[in-house]
Coordinates of C-alpha atoms in Angstrom, one line a residue:
M1311 CA 31.2 -37.4 -5.7
S1312 CA 29.4 -34.4 -4.2
T1313 CA 28.2 -31.5 -6.4
T1314 CA 28.8 -27.9 -5.1
V1315 CA 25.7 -25.8 -4.9
T1316 CA 26.4 -22.1 -4.5
A1317 CA 24.8 -19.9 -1.9
A1318 CA 23.4 -17.8 -4.7
R1319 CA 21.6 -20.8 -6.2
R1320 CA 20.3 -21.9 -2.8
L1321 CA 18.9 -18.3 -2.4
V1322 CA 17.0 -18.6 -5.7
E1323 CA 15.8 -22.1 -4.8
T1324 CA 14.4 -20.7 -1.5
L1325 CA 12.5 -18.0 -3.4
V1326 CA 10.9 -20.6 -5.7
A1327 CA 10.0 -22.8 -2.7
N1328 CA 8.2 -19.9 -1.1
G1329 CA 6.1 -19.1 -4.2
V1330 CA 7.9 -16.0 -5.5
T1331 CA 6.8 -15.4 -9.1
H1332 CA 8.4 -12.0 -9.7
V1333 CA 11.5 -10.2 -8.5
F1334 CA 12.1 -6.5 -9.1
C1335 CA 15.7 -5.2 -9.5
V1336 CA 18.3 -2.8 -10.7
P1337 CA 21.3 -5.1 -11.5
G1338 CA 24.6 -4.6 -9.7
E1339 CA 28.0 -6.3 -9.8
S1340 CA 27.7 -7.0 -6.1
Y1341 CA 25.1 -9.8 -6.7
L1342 CA 26.1 -11.1 -10.1
A1343 CA 26.0 -14.6 -8.8
V1344 CA 22.3 -14.3 -8.0
L1345 CA 21.6 -12.9 -11.4
D1346 CA 23.4 -15.9 -12.9
A1347 CA 21.4 -18.3 -10.8
L1348 CA 18.1 -16.7 -11.9
V1349 CA 18.9 -17.6 -15.5
D1350 CA 18.1 -21.2 -14.7
F1351 CA 14.7 -20.4 -13.1
Q1352 CA 13.2 -18.1 -15.8
D1353 CA 10.3 -20.5 -16.2
R1354 CA 9.4 -19.9 -12.5
I1355 CA 10.5 -16.4 -11.7
Q1356 CA 10.1 -13.3 -14.0
V1357 CA 12.8 -10.8 -13.4
I1358 CA 11.7 -7.2 -13.9
T1359 CA 14.5 -4.8 -14.6
C1360 CA 13.7 -1.3 -13.3
R1361 CA 15.3 2.1 -14.0
H1362 CA 15.6 3.2 -10.4
E1363 CA 15.8 1.3 -7.1
A1364 CA 12.9 3.2 -5.7
G1365 CA 10.8 1.9 -8.5
A1366 CA 12.0 -1.7 -7.7
S1367 CA 11.2 -1.4 -4.0
N1368 CA 7.8 0.2 -4.6
M1369 CA 6.9 -2.6 -7.0
A1370 CA 7.8 -5.1 -4.4
V1371 CA 5.5 -3.4 -1.9
A1372 CA 2.7 -3.4 -4.4
Y1373 CA 3.3 -7.1 -5.2
A1374 CA 3.1 -7.9 -1.5
K1375 CA -0.1 -6.0 -0.9
L1376 CA -1.8 -7.6 -4.0
T1377 CA -0.7 -11.2 -3.4
R1378 CA -0.6 -11.1 0.4
R1379 CA 2.8 -12.8 0.0
P1380 CA 6.3 -11.3 0.5
G1381 CA 7.4 -9.1 -2.4
V1382 CA 11.1 -9.4 -3.4
C1383 CA 13.5 -6.9 -4.7
F1384 CA 17.3 -7.0 -5.4
V1385 CA 19.5 -3.9 -5.3
T1386 CA 23.2 -3.3 -5.2
R1387 CA 25.3 -2.0 -2.3
G1388 CA 25.5 1.6 -1.1
P1389 CA 23.6 3.9 -3.5
G1390 CA 21.3 1.1 -4.7
A1391 CA 20.2 0.3 -1.2
T1392 CA 19.7 3.9 -0.1
H1393 CA 17.8 4.7 -3.3
A1394 CA 15.5 1.8 -2.4
S1395 CA 15.0 2.8 1.2
I1396 CA 11.8 4.8 0.4
G1397 CA 10.1 1.5 -0.5
I1398 CA 11.3 -0.1 2.7
H1399 CA 9.9 2.7 4.8
T1400 CA 6.6 2.5 2.8
A1401 CA 6.5 -1.3 3.5
S1402 CA 7.1 -0.6 7.2
Q1403 CA 4.2 1.9 7.6
D1404 CA 2.0 0.0 5.2
S1405 CA 2.6 -3.4 7.0
A1406 CA 3.6 -4.9 3.7
P1407 CA 5.7 -8.1 3.7
V1408 CA 8.8 -7.2 1.6
I1409 CA 12.2 -8.8 1.4
M1410 CA 15.0 -6.7 0.0
F1411 CA 18.3 -8.4 -0.9
V1412 CA 21.3 -6.1 -1.0
G1413 CA 24.7 -6.8 -2.4
Q1414 CA 27.6 -6.2 0.0
V1415 CA 31.4 -5.9 -0.2
A1416 CA 33.5 -9.0 0.3
R1417 CA 33.7 -10.1 3.9
A1418 CA 37.5 -9.5 4.1
D1419 CA 36.8 -5.8 3.2
R1420 CA 34.1 -5.2 5.8
G1421 CA 34.8 -2.4 8.2
R1422 CA 37.3 -0.6 5.9
E1423 CA 34.7 1.7 4.4
G1424 CA 35.1 -0.2 1.1
F1425 CA 33.6 1.0 -2.2
Q1426 CA 29.9 1.5 -1.6
E1427 CA 30.0 -0.3 1.8
L1428 CA 27.3 0.2 4.3
D1429 CA 26.3 -1.5 7.6
Y1430 CA 22.8 -2.5 6.4
P1431 CA 21.5 -3.8 9.8
A1432 CA 22.4 -0.4 11.3
V1433 CA 21.0 1.6 8.4
F1434 CA 17.7 -0.3 8.0
G1435 CA 17.3 -1.6 11.6
T1436 CA 14.7 1.1 12.6
M1437 CA 12.4 0.6 9.6
T1438 CA 12.5 -3.2 9.3
K1439 CA 11.3 -6.2 11.3
L1440 CA 14.7 -7.8 10.6
A1441 CA 17.9 -6.6 9.0
V1442 CA 20.6 -9.3 8.7
E1443 CA 23.8 -10.2 6.9
V1444 CA 24.5 -13.7 5.5
S1445 CA 28.2 -14.2 6.3
D1446 CA 28.1 -18.0 6.2
P1447 CA 27.0 -19.6 2.9
T1448 CA 25.7 -22.8 4.7
R1449 CA 23.2 -20.6 6.5
M1450 CA 21.7 -19.1 3.4
V1451 CA 18.6 -21.3 3.3
E1452 CA 18.1 -20.8 7.1
I1453 CA 18.3 -17.0 7.0
V1454 CA 16.2 -16.5 3.8
T1455 CA 13.5 -18.9 5.2
R1456 CA 13.6 -16.8 8.4
A1457 CA 13.2 -13.7 6.3
F1458 CA 10.0 -15.0 4.8
A1459 CA 8.6 -16.1 8.1
T1460 CA 9.4 -12.8 9.8
A1461 CA 8.0 -10.6 7.0
A1462 CA 4.6 -12.4 6.9
Q1463 CA 4.1 -13.3 10.6
G1464 CA 2.2 -11.0 13.1
R1465 CA 2.1 -7.5 11.8
H1466 CA 3.5 -7.8 8.3
G1467 CA 6.6 -5.8 7.4
P1468 CA 9.9 -5.5 5.6
V1469 CA 13.1 -7.5 6.0
V1470 CA 16.6 -6.6 4.6
V1471 CA 19.1 -9.3 3.8
S1472 CA 22.7 -8.3 3.1
L1473 CA 24.7 -10.6 0.7
P1474 CA 28.5 -10.3 0.7
E1475 CA 29.6 -10.9 -2.9
D1476 CA 32.3 -13.5 -2.1
M1477 CA 29.9 -15.5 0.0
L1478 CA 27.4 -15.9 -2.8
T1479 CA 29.8 -18.1 -4.9
E1480 CA 30.8 -20.5 -2.0
D1481 CA 29.3 -23.9 -1.3
A1482 CA 26.0 -23.6 0.5
G1483 CA 26.0 -27.3 1.7
P1484 CA 23.2 -29.9 1.3
R1485 CA 20.3 -28.1 3.0
V1486 CA 17.2 -28.0 0.7
P1487 CA 14.7 -25.1 0.9
S1488 CA 11.1 -25.6 2.0
A1489 CA 8.1 -23.3 2.2
V1490 CA 7.3 -21.3 5.3
Q1491 CA 3.8 -21.7 6.7
A1492 CA 2.4 -18.8 8.7
A1493 CA 0.6 -19.5 12.0
P1494 CA -1.7 -16.6 12.6
A1495 CA -3.0 -16.1 16.2
G1496 CA -6.7 -16.1 16.9
L1497 CA -8.9 -14.4 19.5
A1498 CA -8.9 -15.9 23.0
E1499 CA -12.3 -17.3 24.1
A1500 CA -12.4 -14.8 26.9
A1501 CA -11.9 -11.8 24.6
L1502 CA -14.6 -13.2 22.2
H1503 CA -17.1 -13.5 25.0
A1504 CA -16.3 -10.1 26.3
I1505 CA -16.8 -8.5 22.8
H1506 CA -20.1 -10.4 22.5
A1507 CA -21.4 -9.1 25.8
R1508 CA -20.3 -5.5 25.0
L1509 CA -22.2 -5.7 21.6
E1510 CA -25.4 -6.8 23.3
K1511 CA -25.3 -3.8 25.7
S1512 CA -24.3 -1.2 23.0
E1513 CA -26.7 1.3 21.6
R1514 CA -24.3 3.0 19.1
P1515 CA -21.5 0.6 18.1
L1516 CA -19.1 1.2 15.2
M1517 CA -16.3 -1.0 13.8
I1518 CA -13.1 0.2 12.2
L1519 CA -11.1 -2.1 9.9
G1520 CA -7.4 -1.7 8.9
G1521 CA -4.3 -3.7 8.5
T1522 CA -3.1 -6.2 6.0
G1523 CA -3.5 -9.6 7.5
W1524 CA -6.8 -10.3 5.8
S1525 CA -8.2 -13.0 3.6
D1526 CA -11.1 -12.7 1.1
D1527 CA -13.1 -15.3 3.0
A1528 CA -12.7 -13.4 6.3
L1529 CA -13.7 -10.1 4.8
Q1530 CA -16.8 -11.7 3.2
R1531 CA -17.9 -13.4 6.4
L1532 CA -17.5 -10.1 8.3
A1533 CA -19.5 -8.2 5.7
D1534 CA -22.3 -10.7 5.8
W1535 CA -22.4 -10.7 9.6
A1536 CA -22.4 -6.9 9.7
K1537 CA -25.3 -6.7 7.3
Q1538 CA -27.3 -9.2 9.5
I1539 CA -27.0 -7.0 12.6
D1540 CA -26.8 -3.5 10.9
L1541 CA -23.3 -2.8 12.3
P1542 CA -21.7 0.3 10.7
I1543 CA -18.2 -0.1 9.5
A1544 CA -15.6 2.6 8.8
L1545 CA -12.3 1.8 7.1
S1546 CA -8.9 3.1 8.1
W1547 CA -6.4 5.2 6.2
R1548 CA -6.0 3.8 2.7
R1549 CA -7.8 0.6 3.5
K1550 CA -10.9 1.5 1.4
D1551 CA -10.9 -1.9 -0.3
L1552 CA -11.5 -3.9 2.9
L1553 CA -15.3 -3.6 2.4
N1554 CA -17.4 -3.0 -0.7
N1555 CA -18.1 0.7 -0.6
D1556 CA -21.6 0.0 -1.9
H1557 CA -22.3 -2.3 1.2
P1558 CA -25.1 -0.8 3.3
C1559 CA -22.9 -0.9 6.4
Y1560 CA -20.0 1.0 4.9
V1561 CA -20.0 4.5 6.4
G1562 CA -16.7 6.1 5.2
D1563 CA -13.0 6.1 5.7
L1564 CA -10.6 7.7 8.2
S1565 CA -8.2 9.5 5.9
I1566 CA -6.4 12.8 6.1
R1567 CA -9.8 14.3 5.2
P1568 CA -12.3 11.8 6.8
S1569 CA -15.7 11.2 5.2
P1570 CA -17.9 14.1 6.3
G1571 CA -19.6 13.5 9.6
L1572 CA -17.6 10.3 10.4
N1573 CA -15.4 11.7 13.1
E1574 CA -18.5 13.0 14.9
R1575 CA -20.2 9.6 14.6
I1576 CA -17.1 8.0 16.2
K1577 CA -17.3 10.4 19.1
Q1578 CA -21.0 9.6 19.5
A1579 CA -20.4 5.9 19.5
D1580 CA -20.6 4.0 22.8
L1581 CA -18.5 1.1 21.5
L1582 CA -15.6 1.1 19.0
I1583 CA -14.2 -2.2 17.8
A1584 CA -10.9 -1.6 15.8
I1585 CA -9.5 -4.6 14.0
G1586 CA -6.1 -4.3 12.3
S1587 CA -5.9 -0.6 12.5
R1588 CA -2.9 0.8 14.4
M1589 CA -5.1 3.7 15.4
G1590 CA -2.2 5.9 14.2
D1591 CA -1.7 9.5 13.4
I1592 CA -3.9 9.9 10.3
P1593 CA -7.0 7.8 11.2
T1594 CA -7.2 9.5 14.6
T1595 CA -6.8 13.0 13.3
G1596 CA -3.5 13.6 15.0
Y1597 CA -4.4 11.4 18.0
Q1598 CA -7.3 13.8 18.8
L1599 CA -10.2 11.6 17.8
L1600 CA -10.6 10.1 21.2
S1601 CA -9.7 11.3 24.7
A1602 CA -7.8 8.9 27.0
Q1603 CA -11.1 8.5 29.0
D1604 CA -13.1 7.7 25.8
A1605 CA -10.6 5.0 24.8
A1606 CA -10.6 3.5 28.3
E1607 CA -14.4 3.3 28.3
K1608 CA -15.3 2.3 24.7
L1609 CA -12.4 1.2 22.6
I1610 CA -11.8 -2.5 21.8
H1611 CA -8.5 -2.9 20.0
V1612 CA -7.6 -6.1 18.1
H1613 CA -4.2 -6.1 16.4
P1614 CA -1.6 -8.7 15.3
S1615 CA 1.3 -6.9 17.0
A1616 CA 1.8 -6.5 20.7
E1617 CA 3.9 -3.4 20.0
D1618 CA 0.9 -1.6 18.6
I1619 CA -1.6 -2.5 21.4
N1620 CA -2.1 0.4 23.8
R1621 CA 0.5 2.4 21.9
V1622 CA -1.8 5.4 21.5
W1623 CA -4.4 4.9 24.1
Q1624 CA -5.1 2.4 26.8
A1625 CA -8.1 0.5 25.4
S1626 CA -11.0 -0.9 27.4
L1627 CA -10.1 -4.3 25.9
S1628 CA -7.1 -5.4 23.9
A1629 CA -6.4 -8.6 22.0
I1630 CA -3.4 -9.7 20.0
A1631 CA -4.8 -11.6 17.0
N1632 CA -4.5 -11.9 13.2
E1633 CA -7.2 -9.7 11.5
A1634 CA -8.7 -12.5 9.4
V1635 CA -8.8 -15.1 12.2
A1636 CA -10.4 -12.6 14.6
A1637 CA -13.0 -11.5 12.0
I1638 CA -14.0 -15.1 11.3
S1639 CA -14.5 -15.7 15.0
L1640 CA -16.5 -12.5 15.4
S1641 CA -18.7 -13.4 12.4
G1642 CA -19.9 -16.4 14.3
L1643 CA -21.3 -14.4 17.2
K1644 CA -25.1 -14.6 17.5
V1645 CA -25.9 -11.0 18.3
Q1646 CA -29.6 -10.3 19.1
R1647 CA -29.4 -6.5 18.8
K1648 CA -29.7 -4.5 15.6
W1649 CA -28.7 -0.9 15.0
S1650 CA -30.7 0.0 11.9
Q1651 CA -31.4 3.7 12.5
W1652 CA -27.8 4.4 13.7
R1653 CA -26.4 2.5 10.7
A1654 CA -28.7 4.2 8.2
A1655 CA -27.9 7.7 9.4
A1656 CA -24.2 7.1 9.1
R1657 CA -24.6 5.5 5.7
G1658 CA -26.7 8.5 4.6
D1659 CA -23.9 10.9 5.5
Y1660 CA -21.5 8.9 3.4
E1661 CA -23.8 8.7 0.3
K1662 CA -24.2 12.5 0.4
S1663 CA -20.4 12.9 0.5
I1664 CA -19.8 11.1 -2.8
E1665 CA -22.1 13.4 -4.8
P1666 CA -20.0 15.4 -7.3
V1667 CA -19.0 18.9 -6.3
T1668 CA -18.5 22.0 -8.4
T1669 CA -15.1 23.1 -9.6
V1670 CA -13.5 26.3 -10.9
G1671 CA -11.4 24.6 -13.6
A1672 CA -12.7 23.0 -16.8
V1673 CA -11.9 19.5 -15.5
N1674 CA -14.0 18.4 -12.6
L1675 CA -12.2 15.5 -10.9
S1676 CA -15.2 14.5 -8.9
Q1677 CA -17.0 13.7 -12.1
V1678 CA -14.0 12.0 -13.6
F1679 CA -13.7 9.5 -10.7
T1680 CA -17.5 9.0 -10.5
H1681 CA -17.3 8.1 -14.2
M1682 CA -14.5 5.6 -13.5
A1683 CA -16.4 4.0 -10.7
R1684 CA -19.3 3.5 -13.1
V1685 CA -17.4 2.0 -16.1
L1686 CA -14.7 0.0 -14.4
P1687 CA -15.3 -3.6 -13.3
P1688 CA -15.3 -4.3 -9.5
D1689 CA -11.8 -6.0 -9.8
A1690 CA -10.1 -3.0 -11.3
I1691 CA -7.0 -1.9 -9.4
L1692 CA -6.3 1.8 -8.6
C1693 CA -2.9 2.9 -7.5
N1694 CA -1.8 6.3 -6.3
G1695 CA 1.1 8.0 -4.5
A1696 CA 0.8 11.1 -2.3
G1697 CA -0.6 14.6 -2.9
N1698 CA -3.9 16.4 -2.8
Y1699 CA -4.9 14.9 -6.1
A1700 CA -5.3 11.6 -4.2
A1701 CA -8.2 13.1 -2.2
W1702 CA -10.4 13.0 -5.3
P1703 CA -10.3 9.2 -6.0
N1704 CA -10.4 8.5 -2.3
R1705 CA -13.7 10.3 -2.0
F1706 CA -15.4 9.7 -5.3
Y1707 CA -14.2 6.3 -6.5
R1708 CA -16.0 3.3 -4.9
Y1709 CA -13.8 0.3 -4.2
R1710 CA -15.8 -3.0 -4.4
K1711 CA -13.3 -5.8 -3.9
P1712 CA -10.3 -6.6 -1.7
C1713 CA -6.8 -5.8 -2.9
T1714 CA -7.9 -3.2 -5.4
Q1715 CA -6.4 -0.1 -3.7
L1716 CA -2.7 0.4 -3.7
A1717 CA -1.8 3.6 -1.9
P1718 CA 1.0 4.3 0.6
T1719 CA 0.0 5.0 4.2
S1720 CA 3.5 6.6 4.5
G1721 CA 2.5 9.4 2.2
A1722 CA 5.3 8.6 -0.2
M1723 CA 5.2 10.5 -3.5
G1724 CA 6.1 8.5 -6.6
F1725 CA 4.5 5.2 -5.3
G1726 CA 1.5 5.0 -7.6
F1727 CA 3.1 4.5 -11.0
P1728 CA 5.6 1.7 -10.1
A1729 CA 2.8 0.1 -8.0
G1730 CA 0.6 0.1 -11.1
I1731 CA 3.3 -1.7 -13.1
A1732 CA 3.6 -4.4 -10.5
A1733 CA -0.2 -4.7 -10.3
K1734 CA -0.5 -5.2 -14.1
L1735 CA 2.3 -7.8 -14.0
V1736 CA 0.5 -9.8 -11.3
H1737 CA -3.0 -9.4 -12.9
P1738 CA -2.4 -8.8 -16.7
D1739 CA -6.1 -9.4 -17.5
R1740 CA -7.5 -6.8 -15.1
D1741 CA -7.8 -3.0 -15.5
V1742 CA -5.0 -1.3 -13.6
I1743 CA -5.0 2.5 -13.3
A1744 CA -2.1 4.4 -11.9
I1745 CA -2.9 7.9 -10.7
A1746 CA -0.3 10.5 -10.0
G1747 CA 0.0 14.2 -9.6
D1748 CA 2.5 16.1 -11.8
G1749 CA 5.0 16.3 -8.9
C1750 CA 4.4 12.7 -7.9
F1751 CA 4.7 11.2 -11.4
L1752 CA 8.1 12.7 -12.2
M1753 CA 9.6 11.1 -9.1
T1754 CA 9.3 7.6 -10.7
G1755 CA 8.2 8.5 -14.3
Q1756 CA 11.3 6.9 -15.8
E1757 CA 9.7 3.5 -15.1
L1758 CA 7.7 4.1 -18.3
A1759 CA 10.8 2.5 -19.8
T1760 CA 10.2 -0.6 -17.6
A1761 CA 6.5 -0.7 -18.6
V1762 CA 7.3 -0.6 -22.3
Q1763 CA 10.2 -3.0 -22.1
H1764 CA 8.0 -5.6 -20.2
D1765 CA 4.8 -4.9 -22.2
V1766 CA 2.9 -3.8 -19.1
R1767 CA -0.3 -2.2 -20.5
L1768 CA -1.5 -0.2 -17.6
V1769 CA -3.3 3.2 -17.8
T1770 CA -1.7 6.1 -16.1
M1771 CA -3.4 9.4 -15.3
V1772 CA -1.2 12.4 -14.6
I1773 CA -3.2 15.1 -12.8
D1774 CA -1.3 18.3 -13.6
N1775 CA -2.0 21.5 -11.6
G1776 CA 1.5 22.9 -12.1
S1777 CA 2.2 22.8 -8.4
Y1778 CA 3.3 20.8 -5.4
G1779 CA -0.3 21.5 -4.4
T1780 CA -0.4 20.0 -0.9
I1781 CA 2.6 22.1 0.2
R1782 CA 1.2 25.2 -1.5
M1783 CA -2.1 24.7 0.4
Y1784 CA -0.3 24.7 3.7
Q1785 CA 2.0 27.5 2.6
E1786 CA -1.0 29.7 2.0
R1787 CA -2.4 28.8 5.4
E1788 CA 0.8 29.5 7.3
Y1789 CA 2.4 32.3 5.1
P1790 CA -0.4 33.8 2.8
K1791 CA 0.7 35.2 -0.5
R1792 CA 4.4 34.2 0.1
V1793 CA 4.8 31.5 -2.5
M1794 CA 8.1 29.8 -2.6
A1795 CA 9.4 26.5 -4.2
T1796 CA 5.9 25.1 -4.9
R1797 CA 5.2 26.3 -8.5
L1798 CA 6.3 23.8 -11.2
R1799 CA 7.2 24.2 -14.8
N1800 CA 6.3 20.8 -16.3
P1801 CA 7.2 19.0 -19.5
D1802 CA 4.8 18.1 -22.2
F1803 CA 3.6 14.8 -20.5
T1804 CA 2.1 13.4 -23.7
A1805 CA 5.4 13.9 -25.6
Y1806 CA 7.3 12.5 -22.7
A1807 CA 5.2 9.3 -22.7
R1808 CA 5.3 8.9 -26.4
S1809 CA 9.1 9.2 -26.4
F1810 CA 9.2 5.9 -24.4
G1811 CA 6.8 4.2 -26.9
A1812 CA 3.6 4.7 -24.9
W1813 CA 0.2 6.0 -26.1
A1814 CA -0.7 9.4 -24.7
A1815 CA -3.5 12.0 -24.8
T1816 CA -4.3 15.3 -23.1
V1817 CA -7.6 16.1 -21.4
E1818 CA -8.5 19.7 -20.7
R1819 CA -12.3 19.4 -20.2
T1820 CA -14.4 17.0 -18.2
E1821 CA -16.4 16.0 -21.2
D1822 CA -13.3 14.8 -23.0
F1823 CA -12.2 12.4 -20.4
P1824 CA -14.6 9.4 -21.1
A1825 CA -13.4 9.0 -24.7
A1826 CA -9.7 9.3 -23.8
F1827 CA -10.2 6.8 -20.9
E1828 CA -11.9 4.3 -23.2
A1829 CA -9.1 4.7 -25.8
A1830 CA -6.4 4.2 -23.1
R1831 CA -8.0 1.1 -21.8
K1832 CA -8.0 -0.5 -25.3
C1833 CA -4.4 0.3 -26.0
D1834 CA -1.9 -2.5 -26.8
V1835 CA 0.9 -0.5 -25.2
P1836 CA 1.2 1.4 -21.9
S1837 CA -1.0 4.5 -22.0
L1838 CA -0.9 7.9 -20.3
I1839 CA -3.7 10.5 -20.0
H1840 CA -2.4 14.0 -19.1
I1841 CA -5.2 15.9 -17.2
R1842 CA -4.8 19.6 -16.9
T1843 CA -6.5 20.9 -13.7
S1844 CA -6.8 24.3 -11.9
V1845 CA -4.6 24.7 -8.8
E1846 CA -7.5 26.6 -7.4
D1847 CA -9.4 23.3 -7.1
I1848 CA -7.0 22.2 -4.4
L1849 CA -9.4 19.7 -2.7
P1850 CA -13.0 18.6 -3.2
G1851 CA -15.2 21.6 -2.3
Q1852 CA -12.2 23.6 -1.2
R1853 CA -10.5 26.5 -3.1
L1854 CA -6.9 27.5 -2.9
P1855 CA -6.7 31.2 -1.7
N1856 CA -4.5 33.5 -3.7
A1857 CA -4.3 31.1 -6.7
P1858 CA -2.4 30.8 -9.0

């Protein structure tokens, strides 16, 4: 006598087979059968109940970036899916392998504009690698397995799987789930030989690292190889953890505000080897960093996705390969040349740039993040969202190990706090610091309830200048003295945090930060430090005109 196994149970079995340890969700009646199936797997999968779908999807992105495995979230149909869309867009631009499962109306009701109905492949098709609906329960294992393979193969990215609620309770058949094994592509021998020859001829080479398809082993081998030959390395936008910032070959990052002098070094270079970076808008300063002729003469572009090769410029040499596999191959090259003076000069520029600057306000954020770099262990994880406040840790904090920076290349406000919750769940024994501006924090601040409920003891820093500071800065540049919609009247952030059951303190002077930070790190509950800053200190070394 056969036993019926529902599609919902087969889905959860497939998650377990593929190593999923956490799922992030806001519950919904459209996938009740999945929630019921998860009850039987509580020893394998921890279900994190969030207070907003954007929090759930952002946590899945953070999980994916930390573990280098697909992060999973579940949301309900219609409003739940659209609330979560910001995390899917972030996963797309961040190249993060995320799978979002969305409840759907019953199959018989499709096309009638049923309650909360959406066509998910149509809605999410432009921001995912795959958006698909499971209409046949016997195909559940097949489609979910395909979702894992698609998210983690080539350039990593998000997948959306729609789940009609009536399908979830039907018999899925006998198919048993199995794990997906990625098959990353390597560098062709011809490309490897060509890169070797170009390095031997180069007088001023520079390497740029980006992307997410890395392994710790590959990064270590590349770092050791670069040190042997004195090859300077720059890191792409929000990829500052790909190389120890104390490494002698690290020369800065290509962010919205690149390390001082770095863009000029890149223009002076006679050979650029970009591995994993899309060479997109931010790292190339709005596509102005190189001319078409420069790229055709000196750019070598290695990337896991054919769609991103020659998308911005026609490179002198292009290769489709996984970042880690390519780096391991390159690290085996016996290069006779060294570029000690060229590397040392670039490194000197970087070291000058991380010296603390003066500020107008009583809290000097350059000193705050310099202190944090000094007292935190190398495996501490820093998370941030978007806003000018993020320029301070980006410049003055030194990342020393892989997978210790969680920051959205999409520029999504509200990312850092839920990312910090996910990071602390994955690594409960490590320091996790979530950094947010006042505007950024209140976009997902309700997830304090999630942190308290699940006993997630992260430290959160809310940097409060009473303004949507980035927009105010551009407002003053384009329309001086005509302030509109950028001033904020904020709550008492310490009282707000305490109302959830968190520990909280306010810092109004630089010298008060170390003690507050130490106390927060020792807390046995989630903690929040409210840091009052001057809006005039809009960026490191830059004043906001016409403040406040």
